[in-house]
XYZ file of C-alpha atoms in Angstrom:
276
model
C 2.744 -12.151 14.977
C 0.453 -9.439 16.347
C -2.853 -10.182 18.041
C -6.108 -9.682 16.208
C -7.143 -9.827 12.540
C -5.956 -6.293 11.705
C -7.881 -4.094 9.263
C -9.474 -5.016 5.929
C -6.515 -3.431 4.102
C -4.322 -6.142 5.664
C -6.165 -8.908 3.763
C -3.687 -10.148 1.139
C -1.214 -7.350 1.944
C 1.848 -9.607 2.298
C 1.359 -11.051 -1.183
C 0.677 -7.603 -2.695
C 3.831 -6.176 -1.134
C 5.913 -9.092 -2.401
C 4.535 -8.840 -5.946
C 4.215 -5.070 -6.424
C 5.986 -2.999 -3.752
C 9.136 -1.088 -4.862
C 8.727 -2.067 -8.531
C 8.681 1.014 -10.744
C 9.755 2.255 -14.164
C 10.135 5.906 -13.125
C 13.071 7.762 -11.605
C 12.399 8.831 -8.013
C 14.542 10.764 -5.544
C 13.551 11.319 -1.893
C 15.431 13.240 0.807
C 14.343 13.478 4.437
C 15.866 15.855 6.974
C 15.004 16.685 10.580
C 14.964 20.088 12.272
C 16.224 20.664 15.795
C 12.656 20.553 17.177
C 11.921 17.178 15.537
C 10.035 18.213 12.404
C 10.676 15.826 9.507
C 10.924 17.499 6.086
C 10.734 15.232 3.029
C 11.334 16.368 -0.550
C 10.395 14.050 -3.409
C 11.023 14.330 -7.145
C 9.719 11.855 -9.716
C 10.450 11.749 -13.441
C 7.713 9.986 -15.423
C 8.853 10.014 -19.041
C 9.098 13.690 -19.929
C 6.988 14.743 -16.939
C 8.647 15.924 -13.725
C 6.606 15.805 -10.512
C 7.695 17.054 -7.098
C 6.326 17.601 -3.617
C 7.550 18.613 -0.192
C 6.035 17.448 3.080
C 6.525 18.120 6.769
C 5.652 15.832 9.664
C 5.416 16.893 13.286
C 4.786 14.472 16.151
C 3.599 15.772 19.501
C 2.812 13.035 22.000
C 0.075 10.959 20.295
C -0.761 13.542 17.599
C 0.942 13.477 14.180
C 0.445 16.318 11.711
C 1.500 15.882 8.089
C 1.350 18.705 5.534
C 2.341 18.218 1.863
C 2.321 20.544 -1.140
C 2.841 19.389 -4.724
C 3.748 21.037 -8.038
C 0.053 21.697 -8.765
C -0.186 23.834 -5.596
C -2.400 21.311 -3.840
C -2.025 21.353 -0.064
C -2.633 17.978 1.615
C -3.118 17.967 5.384
C -3.536 14.897 7.592
C -3.881 14.934 11.379
C -3.688 11.574 13.165
C -4.548 11.048 16.832
C -3.195 7.682 17.950
C -5.094 5.895 20.717
C -7.230 8.618 22.299
C -8.770 5.432 23.727
C -7.256 1.909 23.718
C -7.214 0.462 20.177
C -8.665 3.622 18.608
C -7.118 5.902 15.976
C -8.656 9.095 14.574
C -7.582 10.575 11.206
C -8.697 13.961 9.848
C -7.651 14.911 6.311
C -8.390 17.569 3.704
C -6.943 19.034 0.495
C -6.794 22.738 -0.349
C -8.350 24.058 -2.624
C -10.693 21.029 -2.977
C -13.589 21.931 -0.683
C -15.136 18.443 -0.970
C -12.004 16.593 0.188
C -12.480 16.861 3.959
C -12.816 13.481 5.651
C -12.854 12.031 9.159
C -11.799 8.413 9.690
C -11.977 6.224 12.791
C -10.017 2.998 13.133
C -10.497 0.501 15.940
C -8.530 -2.696 16.433
C -9.465 -5.375 18.926
C -8.256 -8.899 19.589
C -11.130 -10.290 17.526
C -12.107 -7.390 15.249
C -10.766 -4.518 13.182
C -13.030 -1.677 12.018
C -12.392 1.385 9.870
C -15.092 3.903 9.013
C -14.916 7.310 7.363
C -17.295 10.040 6.242
C -16.752 13.004 3.970
C -17.331 16.474 5.407
C -19.844 17.574 2.748
C -23.604 17.942 2.491
C -23.863 14.626 0.576
C -20.817 12.702 1.716
C -19.263 9.403 0.764
C -19.509 6.970 3.660
C -16.939 4.180 3.874
C -16.973 1.180 6.175
C -14.686 -1.808 6.400
C -14.661 -4.461 9.081
C -12.864 -7.705 9.823
C -13.754 -10.303 12.439
C -11.701 -13.304 13.487
C -8.287 -13.719 15.033
C -4.666 -13.744 13.891
C -5.250 -17.101 12.123
C -8.585 -16.802 10.296
C -10.573 -13.666 9.510
C -13.416 -12.564 7.257
C -14.422 -9.036 6.360
C -16.111 -6.555 4.056
C -15.318 -3.166 2.505
C -18.201 -0.844 1.536
C -18.594 2.670 0.129
C -21.983 4.401 -0.064
C -22.685 7.589 -2.008
C -25.386 9.478 -0.117
C -25.914 11.821 -3.079
C -26.993 9.033 -5.457
C -28.105 6.533 -2.842
C -25.907 3.829 -4.389
C -23.109 1.599 -3.183
C -20.011 2.446 -5.223
C -17.859 -0.226 -3.587
C -18.913 -3.618 -2.297
C -16.070 -6.006 -1.499
C -15.596 -9.032 0.744
C -12.521 -10.969 1.818
C -11.264 -14.045 3.644
C -7.780 -14.400 5.127
C -5.991 -17.471 6.496
C -2.661 -17.148 8.300
C -0.328 -19.924 9.413
C 3.160 -19.711 10.839
C 4.816 -19.517 7.414
C 1.996 -18.915 4.919
C -0.877 -16.541 4.251
C -3.739 -17.296 1.855
C -6.383 -14.722 0.917
C -9.545 -14.658 -1.170
C -11.385 -11.438 -2.053
C -14.434 -10.600 -4.153
C -14.189 -7.068 -5.572
C -15.901 -4.701 -8.038
C -19.387 -5.571 -6.747
C -18.799 -9.258 -7.327
C -17.214 -9.004 -10.775
C -13.587 -9.737 -9.812
C -12.319 -12.692 -7.803
C -8.808 -12.419 -6.411
C -6.853 -15.228 -4.750
C -3.361 -14.716 -3.336
C -0.757 -16.835 -1.583
C 2.361 -15.858 0.387
C 4.832 -18.391 1.758
C 7.961 -17.828 3.831
C 10.658 -20.231 2.634
C 13.425 -19.063 4.963
C 13.327 -16.442 7.707
C 17.121 -16.407 7.876
C 17.522 -15.236 4.270
C 14.144 -13.451 4.089
C 13.208 -15.748 1.222
C 9.548 -15.862 0.258
C 7.369 -16.782 -2.707
C 3.939 -15.489 -3.628
C 1.246 -15.680 -6.270
C -1.910 -13.820 -7.196
C -4.700 -14.998 -9.500
C -7.384 -12.526 -10.637
C -10.474 -13.588 -12.571
C -12.952 -11.155 -14.148
C -16.419 -12.661 -14.545
C -17.525 -10.029 -17.086
C -14.513 -10.248 -19.420
C -13.610 -13.892 -18.621
C -9.968 -12.794 -18.325
C -7.489 -14.352 -15.913
C -4.281 -12.741 -14.682
C -1.698 -14.817 -12.850
C 1.340 -13.205 -11.254
C 4.034 -15.133 -9.384
C 7.056 -13.713 -7.606
C 9.823 -14.266 -5.105
C 12.254 -12.357 -2.901
C 15.588 -13.231 -1.331
C 18.102 -11.373 0.836
C 21.625 -11.651 -0.557
C 22.889 -10.210 2.727
C 21.283 -8.273 5.638
C 21.353 -5.060 3.571
C 20.566 -6.279 0.032
C 17.335 -7.792 -1.273
C 16.447 -9.051 -4.750
C 12.925 -9.616 -6.060
C 11.483 -11.007 -9.293
C 8.021 -11.547 -10.738
C 6.350 -12.665 -13.964
C 2.740 -12.804 -15.162
C 0.879 -14.897 -17.726
C 1.036 -12.029 -20.265
C 4.816 -12.352 -20.468
C 5.731 -9.275 -18.400
C 8.816 -10.073 -16.314
C 10.266 -7.728 -13.705
C 13.172 -7.774 -11.282
C 14.707 -5.402 -8.740
C 17.609 -5.126 -6.358
C 17.429 -2.933 -3.272
C 20.383 -2.009 -1.081
C 20.283 -0.253 2.281
C 23.631 1.529 2.043
C 23.051 3.288 5.357
C 20.281 2.936 7.971
C 16.875 3.770 6.383
C 18.566 4.995 3.178
C 17.713 2.788 0.201
C 18.865 2.527 -3.399
C 16.589 0.523 -5.700
C 16.981 -0.353 -9.364
C 14.217 -2.254 -11.129
C 13.537 -3.371 -14.669
C 10.674 -4.741 -16.723
C 10.711 -6.585 -20.031
C 7.919 -7.911 -22.243
C 9.047 -11.432 -23.155
C 6.445 -11.561 -25.951
C 7.931 -8.448 -27.558
C 11.601 -8.835 -26.722
C 12.574 -6.410 -29.486
C 11.140 -3.572 -27.395
C 13.455 -1.781 -24.980
C 13.323 -2.821 -21.353
C 11.905 -0.319 -18.868
C 14.282 0.649 -16.069
C 13.385 2.464 -12.859
C 15.617 4.025 -10.219
C 14.747 5.122 -6.684
C 16.995 6.751 -4.104
C 15.750 7.497 -0.592
C 18.042 9.379 1.802
C 17.438 9.682 5.535
C 19.830 10.951 8.211
């Protein structure tokens, strides 16, 4: 277990990853290769129904500086430059999208034994300003996540969160959507040996009075094969199996069925990621 509370994005992350990560109903293919001078080139193709999306990205690491450039089928050019630890605990991220002239952004992240802070500002005349901070330790932490639009003078995001971590469980409580949505999540490690864990997430909307409960589990059949399953209170049930057939190369097949409309066809997703 690392020292410090981490960043605000880490609040409830274990439960979110258990319940949602790697589940998909699309077909996705990813290939990564490396040049002789260490540049990583990744090509990705995704089939969403009748729509085919693709992108290609390159990543170059030079000492503590990582440069990532990606272009997609809409001719958008995404560039991210990350400087890792120009000072102890500090990370600087500069990103922009061509041709979107309003997309430039600078982000600073700082992690300390008792605090984690992330702040960013858009490189425009009337930028969006984002701030998130967490204080505490690796057992208990509390934090907030804010976004302020300087053009309108309004907060467009106002969230708060609480995280509790024990040796084998993590419980989180967040208040999102300017106080309209309450989210509680729970993650429990059943067995480290078999990577078995269970998790649950309950979301309540104060405006619509709706509740959404999702529960899930994961288990390693062997060191290279993991199965996951989840179900929510609306009758949507999903399952996946993921196999690492060679180091860092994964094959994942997932499916989703609506148990309240069993006559409908199940949705099936496939993902193949190849790395040398």
